[in-house]
Amino acid sequence: MAPSPDTSKTTKLERYNTYIRKVNTTKILSASSKLLFRLTLLVALILIFFFTFNNQPVSDPTISNHRVLTTSHFLSSAFYGSGASWEKEVRRSSTPRRLNGFSVLVTGAGGFVGTHCSLALKKRGDGVLGLDNFNSYYDPSLKRARQTLLKQHEIFIVEGDLNDGELLSKLFDIVPFTHVLHLAAQAGVRYAMQNPQSYVRSNIAGFVNLLETAKNADPQPSIVWASSSSVYGLNTENPFSESHRTDQPASLYAATKKAGEEIAHTYNHIYGLAITGLRFFTVYGPWGRPDMAYFFFTKDILNGKPINVYQTHDEKEVARDFTYIDDVVKGCLGALDTAEKSTGKGGKKRGPAQLRIYNLGNTSPVSVGKLVSILENLLSVRAKKHIIKMPRNGDVPYTHANVSLAYRDFGYKPTTDLSTGLRKFVKWYVSYYGIKPRVKKGINDSN
């Protein structure tokens, strides 16, 4: 019988190899753990640094919202606004599809007018990139719903703030915008008495920051921006004309818009930016702002809540030149289409540049009482009205636009009366909020 083979050496070798593998595995795990710990510590230190930097203690409670915005600025520009896929989305959205189409940066694209203008520009083949900070001045969910609507039409909104200069510069580096439609602003007359600093940050500082970025762009874009009929302030001449005085604002909101007009003049004069200002007169319609009277009147009437209908102190009816959103959009596009090219380069003016200001109104003032009557008819509900004196909060009693200048220069001609416009708004309102009110029969079949 053959002797059995000696396996002791093989067994010892296998044990040794197993030991070596365990040692190596332990070393690898240890090194990986140390690396992971160091990376985690580094990220934690970075986050602590930036959140500490952006949350310095302040004594003024009105600044608290600004701290949040500042932090979000960093997050948007440093994290959200980076990466190849993000830049690809920015370029795709802003690239025109029609020959000689515009590439337009629309600030406030998640807002009421911004959404409608973005859709109209995209529909005709222009490239559109939105910018919005989605603040909470009114229900952010409505702004997010508008954002979803724009996304369905392949319009991308960059979430960021006008005061984030780094983000603005990055967008202008990525896209050679031909035009800027500047609609972002802190809106509302009465809210200015509660949070005045927000108006200065958005309507003045934000506008200056945008103009600073635009002046250094190559090429410089043409700029169309939203002023307001509020700049007429205590003017008593009617209808309001662009030649009337605007040096008596009745509210801080109006004062910031008037300041914007003077700032626009300065940047046009020094840097050659072609700038067109549009004074909007009480814009209303589907996807509108909940802080506007027609909107919260509709809500309160349907909920059986009383509404306040203002009278002047000499017992006259308050009236507004209500302007339907589709008419305003046509005016905005007309202003863009007739805007001349800016003349500056590298922040230096090379020649005279276009500077314009226009009223965009409906030319047919309607009393607030009449507005309520139309809503009552459309909703088939009687409003519980409280007739009270107009408070001294900056609101003016009467507005009436002369739009002959806009008609002459780009054919602006409003065509929608208040009854027709409110019918379209109510149709949208009951659909959007899923309400089944005692709405007048046939409203859902109207155009």
Short mmCIF file of C-alpha atoms in Angstrom, two decimals:
data_model
loop_
_atom_site.label_atom_id
_atom_site.label_comp_id
_atom_site.label_asym_id
_atom_site.label_seq_id
_atom_site.Cartn_x
_atom_site.Cartn_y
_atom_site.Cartn_z
CA MET A 1 0.00 0.00 0.00
CA ALA A 2 1.31 3.46 -0.98
CA PRO A 3 2.03 5.87 1.90
CA SER A 4 -0.52 8.76 2.33
CA PRO A 5 0.70 12.18 1.07
CA ASP A 6 1.93 14.71 3.65
CA THR A 7 -0.62 17.63 3.69
CA SER A 8 0.70 19.46 6.70
CA LYS A 9 2.67 21.98 4.63
CA THR A 10 -0.34 22.73 2.39
CA THR A 11 -2.59 23.28 5.40
CA LYS A 12 -0.09 25.65 7.03
CA LEU A 13 0.19 27.62 3.76
CA GLU A 14 -3.59 27.99 3.49
CA ARG A 15 -3.82 29.18 7.10
CA TYR A 16 -1.09 31.74 6.47
CA ASN A 17 -2.83 33.06 3.31
CA THR A 18 -6.12 33.34 5.20
CA TYR A 19 -4.39 35.31 7.94
CA ILE A 20 -2.80 37.66 5.41
CA ARG A 21 -6.18 38.28 3.71
CA LYS A 22 -7.81 39.13 7.06
CA VAL A 23 -5.02 41.54 7.90
CA ASN A 24 -5.30 43.26 4.52
CA THR A 25 -9.10 43.48 4.77
CA THR A 26 -8.82 45.01 8.23
CA LYS A 27 -6.34 47.61 6.95
CA ILE A 28 -8.60 48.50 4.00
CA LEU A 29 -11.67 48.88 6.23
CA SER A 30 -9.70 50.96 8.68
CA ALA A 31 -8.40 53.27 5.94
CA SER A 32 -11.87 53.58 4.40
CA SER A 33 -13.40 54.44 7.76
CA LYS A 34 -10.80 57.13 8.36
CA LEU A 35 -11.35 58.60 4.90
CA LEU A 36 -15.14 58.57 5.32
CA PHE A 37 -14.82 60.19 8.74
CA ARG A 38 -12.58 62.92 7.39
CA LEU A 39 -14.90 63.63 4.46
CA THR A 40 -17.92 63.78 6.77
CA LEU A 41 -16.07 66.11 9.12
CA LEU A 42 -15.03 68.35 6.22
CA VAL A 43 -18.60 68.62 4.88
CA ALA A 44 -19.91 69.33 8.39
CA LEU A 45 -17.36 72.10 8.91
CA ILE A 46 -18.23 73.69 5.56
CA LEU A 47 -21.97 73.64 6.33
CA ILE A 48 -21.38 75.03 9.85
CA PHE A 49 -19.22 77.81 8.41
CA PHE A 50 -21.74 78.93 5.81
CA PHE A 51 -24.80 78.64 8.03
CA THR A 52 -22.99 80.57 10.78
CA PHE A 53 -21.85 83.20 8.25
CA ASN A 54 -25.35 83.63 6.84
CA ASN A 55 -27.15 83.68 10.19
CA GLN A 56 -25.44 86.46 12.12
CA PRO A 57 -27.66 87.79 14.93
CA VAL A 58 -29.65 90.89 14.06
CA SER A 59 -31.90 93.12 16.10
CA ASP A 60 -34.36 94.01 13.35
CA PRO A 61 -37.02 91.29 12.89
CA THR A 62 -37.67 92.44 9.33
CA ILE A 63 -34.20 91.15 8.39
CA SER A 64 -35.04 87.54 9.28
CA ASN A 65 -36.51 86.82 5.89
CA HIS A 66 -33.37 88.26 4.28
CA ARG A 67 -31.18 85.80 6.21
CA VAL A 68 -33.18 82.91 4.82
CA LEU A 69 -32.89 84.31 1.30
CA THR A 70 -29.14 84.82 1.71
CA THR A 71 -28.68 81.22 2.75
CA SER A 72 -30.80 80.04 -0.15
CA HIS A 73 -28.67 82.21 -2.47
CA PHE A 74 -25.60 80.24 -1.47
CA LEU A 75 -27.39 76.95 -1.79
CA SER A 76 -28.78 77.82 -5.22
CA SER A 77 -25.54 79.10 -6.71
CA ALA A 78 -23.11 76.71 -5.06
CA PHE A 79 -25.13 73.50 -5.21
CA TYR A 80 -28.27 73.75 -7.33
CA GLY A 81 -26.71 76.03 -9.93
CA SER A 82 -23.86 73.76 -10.86
CA GLY A 83 -23.11 70.66 -12.83
CA ALA A 84 -23.25 69.70 -16.47
CA SER A 85 -26.90 68.59 -16.37
CA TRP A 86 -27.99 71.89 -14.79
CA GLU A 87 -26.11 73.94 -17.39
CA LYS A 88 -27.55 71.78 -20.16
CA GLU A 89 -31.06 72.51 -18.89
CA VAL A 90 -30.31 76.24 -18.75
CA ARG A 91 -29.03 76.25 -22.34
CA ARG A 92 -31.85 74.10 -23.66
CA SER A 93 -34.58 76.28 -22.17
CA SER A 94 -33.00 79.55 -23.36
CA THR A 95 -32.27 78.46 -26.94
CA PRO A 96 -34.76 79.89 -29.48
CA ARG A 97 -36.49 77.57 -31.95
CA ARG A 98 -37.41 80.20 -34.54
CA LEU A 99 -35.10 81.99 -36.94
CA ASN A 100 -33.72 85.14 -35.33
CA GLY A 101 -35.62 84.28 -32.16
CA PHE A 102 -34.84 85.94 -28.86
CA SER A 103 -33.10 84.42 -25.88
CA VAL A 104 -34.92 85.97 -22.94
CA LEU A 105 -34.20 85.90 -19.23
CA VAL A 106 -37.55 86.36 -17.47
CA THR A 107 -37.15 87.37 -13.84
CA GLY A 108 -40.15 86.63 -11.66
CA ALA A 109 -41.11 83.83 -14.05
CA GLY A 110 -43.03 82.05 -11.30
CA GLY A 111 -45.19 85.14 -10.82
CA PHE A 112 -48.49 86.04 -12.47
CA VAL A 113 -47.33 88.19 -15.39
CA GLY A 114 -44.03 86.33 -15.66
CA THR A 115 -45.73 82.98 -16.23
CA HIS A 116 -48.03 84.29 -18.96
CA CYS A 117 -45.23 86.16 -20.75
CA SER A 118 -42.93 83.13 -20.60
CA LEU A 119 -45.59 80.93 -22.17
CA ALA A 120 -46.28 83.48 -24.93
CA LEU A 121 -42.58 83.83 -25.76
CA LYS A 122 -42.03 80.09 -25.82
CA LYS A 123 -45.12 79.53 -27.96
CA ARG A 124 -43.77 81.77 -30.73
CA GLY A 125 -40.36 80.07 -30.66
CA ASP A 126 -38.22 82.26 -28.43
CA GLY A 127 -35.84 80.80 -25.86
CA VAL A 128 -36.95 81.48 -22.28
CA LEU A 129 -35.09 81.00 -19.02
CA GLY A 130 -36.89 81.88 -15.81
CA LEU A 131 -35.52 83.15 -12.52
CA ASP A 132 -37.57 83.24 -9.30
CA ASN A 133 -36.94 83.02 -5.58
CA PHE A 134 -40.45 81.66 -4.80
CA ASN A 135 -40.80 83.82 -1.70
CA SER A 136 -43.76 83.51 0.65
CA TYR A 137 -45.36 86.93 0.16
CA TYR A 138 -48.37 84.95 -1.02
CA ASP A 139 -49.07 81.21 -1.22
CA PRO A 140 -45.90 79.62 -2.68
CA SER A 141 -47.91 76.60 -3.82
CA LEU A 142 -49.54 78.77 -6.49
CA LYS A 143 -46.09 79.79 -7.73
CA ARG A 144 -45.02 76.15 -7.74
CA ALA A 145 -48.10 75.25 -9.76
CA ARG A 146 -47.15 77.92 -12.30
CA GLN A 147 -43.64 76.45 -12.35
CA THR A 148 -45.12 73.04 -13.15
CA LEU A 149 -47.15 74.61 -15.97
CA LEU A 150 -44.01 76.20 -17.43
CA LYS A 151 -42.10 72.93 -17.12
CA GLN A 152 -44.79 71.23 -19.20
CA HIS A 153 -43.92 73.72 -21.94
CA GLU A 154 -40.18 73.08 -21.55
CA ILE A 155 -39.47 76.32 -19.71
CA PHE A 156 -36.91 75.98 -16.93
CA ILE A 157 -36.93 78.24 -13.86
CA VAL A 158 -33.69 78.73 -11.97
CA GLU A 159 -34.47 79.09 -8.28
CA GLY A 160 -32.47 82.04 -7.05
CA ASP A 161 -32.60 85.68 -6.06
CA LEU A 162 -31.77 88.92 -7.88
CA ASN A 163 -29.36 89.85 -5.13
CA ASP A 164 -27.26 86.75 -5.79
CA GLY A 165 -24.70 88.38 -8.06
CA GLU A 166 -22.69 85.19 -8.42
CA LEU A 167 -25.70 83.31 -9.76
CA LEU A 168 -26.65 86.10 -12.18
CA SER A 169 -23.11 86.30 -13.53
CA LYS A 170 -23.08 82.55 -14.01
CA LEU A 171 -26.32 82.64 -16.01
CA PHE A 172 -25.00 85.41 -18.27
CA ASP A 173 -21.77 83.46 -18.75
CA ILE A 174 -23.72 80.40 -19.87
CA VAL A 175 -26.28 82.17 -22.06
CA PRO A 176 -25.78 85.20 -24.38
CA PHE A 177 -29.21 86.68 -23.59
CA THR A 178 -30.56 89.04 -26.23
CA HIS A 179 -33.25 90.39 -23.89
CA VAL A 180 -34.19 90.55 -20.23
CA LEU A 181 -37.85 90.81 -19.23
CA HIS A 182 -37.52 91.97 -15.64
CA LEU A 183 -40.78 91.31 -13.79
CA ALA A 184 -39.45 90.21 -10.39
CA ALA A 185 -40.40 92.63 -7.61
CA GLN A 186 -41.88 92.87 -4.17
CA ALA A 187 -45.49 93.66 -5.04
CA GLY A 188 -48.35 95.15 -3.04
CA VAL A 189 -49.01 98.64 -1.73
CA ARG A 190 -50.22 97.83 1.79
CA TYR A 191 -47.58 95.23 2.67
CA ALA A 192 -44.94 97.97 2.42
CA MET A 193 -46.17 99.30 5.76
CA GLN A 194 -45.39 95.92 7.36
CA ASN A 195 -42.10 95.02 5.69
CA PRO A 196 -40.53 98.05 4.01
CA GLN A 197 -37.07 96.50 3.79
CA SER A 198 -38.31 93.78 1.43
CA TYR A 199 -39.23 96.48 -1.12
CA VAL A 200 -35.81 98.07 -0.93
CA ARG A 201 -34.07 94.70 -1.33
CA SER A 202 -36.14 93.55 -4.29
CA ASN A 203 -37.22 96.66 -6.16
CA ILE A 204 -34.08 98.74 -5.75
CA ALA A 205 -31.09 96.59 -4.73
CA GLY A 206 -32.22 93.65 -6.86
CA PHE A 207 -32.78 95.86 -9.90
CA VAL A 208 -29.35 97.49 -9.51
CA ASN A 209 -27.72 94.07 -9.22
CA LEU A 210 -29.42 92.94 -12.43
CA LEU A 211 -28.34 96.08 -14.28
CA GLU A 212 -24.78 95.69 -12.99
CA THR A 213 -24.66 92.18 -14.42
CA ALA A 214 -26.26 93.24 -17.71
CA LYS A 215 -23.88 96.18 -18.24
CA ASN A 216 -20.87 93.83 -18.07
CA ALA A 217 -22.40 91.18 -20.32
CA ASP A 218 -21.13 90.66 -23.86
CA PRO A 219 -23.37 91.23 -25.67
CA GLN A 220 -25.38 93.55 -23.48
CA PRO A 221 -29.07 92.56 -23.54
CA SER A 222 -31.97 94.92 -24.16
CA ILE A 223 -34.05 95.27 -21.00
CA VAL A 224 -37.81 95.57 -20.61
CA TRP A 225 -38.97 95.90 -17.02
CA ALA A 226 -42.15 96.36 -14.99
CA SER A 227 -42.69 99.73 -13.39
CA SER A 228 -46.18 100.53 -12.09
CA SER A 229 -49.09 102.91 -12.48
CA SER A 230 -48.52 103.62 -8.77
CA VAL A 231 -45.76 106.06 -9.73
CA TYR A 232 -48.46 108.60 -10.64
CA GLY A 233 -49.19 108.85 -6.93
CA LEU A 234 -51.06 112.03 -6.04
CA ASN A 235 -51.37 113.11 -9.69
CA THR A 236 -54.92 114.34 -10.36
CA GLU A 237 -54.74 114.76 -14.13
CA ASN A 238 -56.76 112.13 -16.05
CA PRO A 239 -56.20 109.97 -17.92
CA PHE A 240 -52.65 109.34 -16.67
CA SER A 241 -50.09 110.14 -19.35
CA GLU A 242 -46.37 109.40 -19.47
CA SER A 243 -45.80 113.17 -19.59
CA HIS A 244 -47.49 113.75 -16.22
CA ARG A 245 -45.47 114.33 -13.05
CA THR A 246 -44.51 111.28 -11.00
CA ASP A 247 -42.64 112.90 -8.13
CA GLN A 248 -45.40 112.54 -5.53
CA PRO A 249 -45.61 108.81 -4.68
CA ALA A 250 -48.32 107.86 -2.21
CA SER A 251 -46.71 104.62 -1.01
CA LEU A 252 -43.27 103.11 -0.45
CA TYR A 253 -44.03 100.60 -3.21
CA ALA A 254 -44.64 103.48 -5.62
CA ALA A 255 -41.48 105.22 -4.43
CA THR A 256 -39.35 102.13 -5.13
CA LYS A 257 -40.82 101.84 -8.64
CA LYS A 258 -40.15 105.53 -9.27
CA ALA A 259 -36.61 105.01 -8.00
CA GLY A 260 -36.31 102.15 -10.49
CA GLU A 261 -37.21 104.50 -13.34
CA GLU A 262 -34.48 106.94 -12.28
CA ILE A 263 -31.97 104.11 -11.87
CA ALA A 264 -32.84 102.88 -15.37
CA HIS A 265 -32.12 106.35 -16.72
CA THR A 266 -28.72 106.33 -15.03
CA TYR A 267 -27.63 102.96 -16.44
CA ASN A 268 -28.90 103.92 -19.86
CA HIS A 269 -26.95 107.19 -19.76
CA ILE A 270 -23.67 105.82 -18.40
CA TYR A 271 -23.46 102.29 -19.78
CA GLY A 272 -25.56 102.30 -22.96
CA LEU A 273 -28.18 99.80 -21.80
CA ALA A 274 -31.36 99.95 -23.90
CA ILE A 275 -34.16 100.01 -21.32
CA THR A 276 -37.95 100.11 -21.62
CA GLY A 277 -40.18 100.59 -18.56
CA LEU A 278 -43.82 99.49 -18.52
CA ARG A 279 -46.32 100.98 -16.10
CA PHE A 280 -48.88 98.25 -15.46
CA PHE A 281 -52.44 99.20 -14.48
CA THR A 282 -54.13 96.65 -12.12
CA VAL A 283 -53.47 93.45 -14.05
CA TYR A 284 -55.93 90.57 -13.45
CA GLY A 285 -56.83 87.18 -14.87
CA PRO A 286 -56.25 83.40 -14.52
CA TRP A 287 -53.26 82.39 -12.37
CA GLY A 288 -53.45 85.84 -10.77
CA ARG A 289 -52.19 87.12 -7.43
CA PRO A 290 -54.22 86.23 -4.31
CA ASP A 291 -53.48 89.64 -2.75
CA MET A 292 -55.45 91.44 -5.46
CA ALA A 293 -59.04 92.55 -4.71
CA TYR A 294 -60.75 90.60 -7.52
CA PHE A 295 -59.04 87.41 -6.27
CA PHE A 296 -59.82 87.61 -2.56
CA PHE A 297 -63.28 89.04 -3.27
CA THR A 298 -64.03 85.87 -5.23
CA LYS A 299 -62.71 83.71 -2.40
CA ASP A 300 -64.63 85.54 0.32
CA ILE A 301 -67.89 85.74 -1.62
CA LEU A 302 -67.82 81.97 -2.20
CA ASN A 303 -67.05 81.37 1.49
CA GLY A 304 -69.83 83.68 2.65
CA LYS A 305 -67.40 86.12 4.27
CA PRO A 306 -67.99 89.89 4.22
CA ILE A 307 -65.86 92.05 1.94
CA ASN A 308 -64.76 95.65 2.39
CA VAL A 309 -65.66 97.99 -0.46
CA TYR A 310 -63.80 101.27 -0.16
CA GLN A 311 -65.06 104.76 -0.71
CA THR A 312 -62.97 107.92 -0.77
CA HIS A 313 -63.22 110.31 2.19
CA ASP A 314 -65.52 112.53 0.13
CA GLU A 315 -67.76 109.48 -0.50
CA LYS A 316 -66.76 108.88 -4.11
CA GLU A 317 -66.32 105.39 -5.50
CA VAL A 318 -62.84 103.96 -5.83
CA ALA A 319 -62.12 102.95 -9.44
CA ARG A 320 -59.35 101.09 -11.23
CA ASP A 321 -58.24 100.69 -14.83
CA PHE A 322 -58.44 96.87 -14.68
CA THR A 323 -56.25 95.36 -17.43
CA TYR A 324 -56.63 91.75 -18.53
CA ILE A 325 -53.48 89.65 -18.53
CA ASP A 326 -53.60 88.78 -22.26
CA ASP A 327 -53.57 92.48 -23.16
CA VAL A 328 -50.59 93.11 -20.87
CA VAL A 329 -48.71 90.17 -22.39
CA LYS A 330 -49.21 91.64 -25.87
CA GLY A 331 -47.80 94.92 -24.59
CA CYS A 332 -44.76 93.20 -23.06
CA LEU A 333 -44.01 91.32 -26.28
CA GLY A 334 -44.53 94.48 -28.31
CA ALA A 335 -42.00 96.28 -26.14
CA LEU A 336 -39.50 93.42 -26.55
CA ASP A 337 -40.01 93.33 -30.32
CA THR A 338 -39.34 97.05 -30.71
CA ALA A 339 -36.48 97.26 -28.22
CA GLU A 340 -33.25 98.40 -29.85
CA LYS A 341 -29.89 96.82 -29.08
CA SER A 342 -27.84 98.14 -26.18
CA THR A 343 -24.79 100.13 -27.24
CA GLY A 344 -22.30 99.34 -24.48
CA LYS A 345 -19.52 96.79 -24.35
CA GLY A 346 -17.31 95.77 -21.47
CA GLY A 347 -19.23 98.11 -19.19
CA LYS A 348 -18.55 101.13 -21.43
CA LYS A 349 -21.07 103.08 -23.49
CA ARG A 350 -20.31 103.26 -27.23
CA GLY A 351 -23.23 105.44 -28.30
CA PRO A 352 -26.73 106.73 -27.40
CA ALA A 353 -29.11 103.96 -26.29
CA GLN A 354 -32.88 103.66 -26.33
CA LEU A 355 -34.78 104.70 -23.17
CA ARG A 356 -38.58 104.45 -23.10
CA ILE A 357 -41.52 104.39 -20.66
CA TYR A 358 -45.10 103.30 -21.47
CA ASN A 359 -48.48 102.89 -19.83
CA LEU A 360 -50.11 99.47 -20.25
CA GLY A 361 -53.71 99.86 -19.14
CA ASN A 362 -57.23 99.19 -20.37
CA THR A 363 -58.32 102.86 -20.77
CA SER A 364 -61.68 102.08 -19.12
CA PRO A 365 -61.78 102.62 -15.33
CA VAL A 366 -64.40 100.58 -13.47
CA SER A 367 -65.54 101.18 -9.89
CA VAL A 368 -64.84 98.55 -7.28
CA GLY A 369 -68.58 98.37 -6.67
CA LYS A 370 -69.11 97.41 -10.30
CA LEU A 371 -66.36 94.78 -10.00
CA VAL A 372 -68.24 93.22 -7.07
CA SER A 373 -71.52 93.25 -9.01
CA ILE A 374 -69.93 91.39 -11.93
CA LEU A 375 -68.51 88.76 -9.56
CA GLU A 376 -71.90 88.37 -7.85
CA ASN A 377 -73.50 87.73 -11.22
CA LEU A 378 -70.85 85.21 -12.30
CA LEU A 379 -70.88 83.34 -8.98
CA SER A 380 -74.64 83.56 -8.44
CA VAL A 381 -73.94 84.63 -4.86
CA ARG A 382 -74.77 87.91 -3.14
CA ALA A 383 -71.76 89.49 -1.48
CA LYS A 384 -71.88 90.68 2.11
CA LYS A 385 -70.53 94.18 1.59
CA HIS A 386 -69.13 96.61 4.13
CA ILE A 387 -68.82 100.09 2.66
CA ILE A 388 -65.94 101.80 4.48
CA LYS A 389 -63.69 104.79 4.06
CA MET A 390 -60.44 104.18 2.25
CA PRO A 391 -57.59 103.84 4.77
CA ARG A 392 -54.48 105.97 4.44
CA ASN A 393 -52.23 103.09 3.43
CA GLY A 394 -50.86 104.34 0.12
CA ASP A 395 -53.68 103.23 -2.16
CA VAL A 396 -54.87 105.84 -4.64
CA PRO A 397 -58.60 106.31 -5.33
CA TYR A 398 -58.56 106.35 -9.11
CA THR A 399 -56.43 105.17 -12.04
CA HIS A 400 -56.97 105.70 -15.76
CA ALA A 401 -54.37 104.99 -18.43
CA ASN A 402 -53.65 106.91 -21.59
CA VAL A 403 -52.00 104.28 -23.85
CA SER A 404 -51.66 106.30 -27.05
CA LEU A 405 -47.86 106.21 -26.85
CA ALA A 406 -47.74 102.41 -26.65
CA TYR A 407 -50.27 102.19 -29.48
CA ARG A 408 -48.14 104.46 -31.65
CA ASP A 409 -44.86 102.63 -31.02
CA PHE A 410 -45.91 98.97 -31.00
CA GLY A 411 -49.63 98.79 -31.68
CA TYR A 412 -50.78 98.19 -28.10
CA LYS A 413 -54.56 98.05 -28.05
CA PRO A 414 -56.42 96.38 -25.15
CA THR A 415 -59.47 94.38 -26.24
CA THR A 416 -60.80 92.66 -23.09
CA ASP A 417 -63.53 94.33 -21.01
CA LEU A 418 -63.82 93.57 -17.28
CA SER A 419 -66.88 91.31 -17.56
CA THR A 420 -65.20 89.08 -20.14
CA GLY A 421 -61.91 88.99 -18.23
CA LEU A 422 -63.56 88.17 -14.91
CA ARG A 423 -65.55 85.37 -16.53
CA LYS A 424 -62.29 83.78 -17.65
CA PHE A 425 -60.77 84.29 -14.22
CA VAL A 426 -63.71 82.69 -12.38
CA LYS A 427 -63.62 79.73 -14.75
CA TRP A 428 -59.96 79.19 -13.87
CA TYR A 429 -60.51 79.81 -10.15
CA VAL A 430 -63.21 77.19 -9.63
CA SER A 431 -61.22 74.70 -11.71
CA TYR A 432 -57.89 75.30 -9.96
CA TYR A 433 -59.31 75.12 -6.43
CA GLY A 434 -61.76 72.32 -7.23
CA ILE A 435 -64.77 74.35 -6.08
CA LYS A 436 -68.34 73.59 -7.01
CA PRO A 437 -70.07 76.87 -6.28
CA ARG A 438 -73.39 78.17 -7.42
CA VAL A 439 -71.64 79.54 -10.47
CA LYS A 440 -73.78 81.00 -13.23
CA LYS A 441 -74.72 78.30 -15.75
CA GLY A 442 -72.63 78.22 -18.86
CA ILE A 443 -69.51 79.74 -17.28
CA ASN A 444 -67.52 76.57 -17.81
CA ASP A 445 -68.46 76.59 -21.46
CA SER A 446 -67.26 80.14 -22.05
CA ASN A 447 -64.05 80.96 -23.85
#
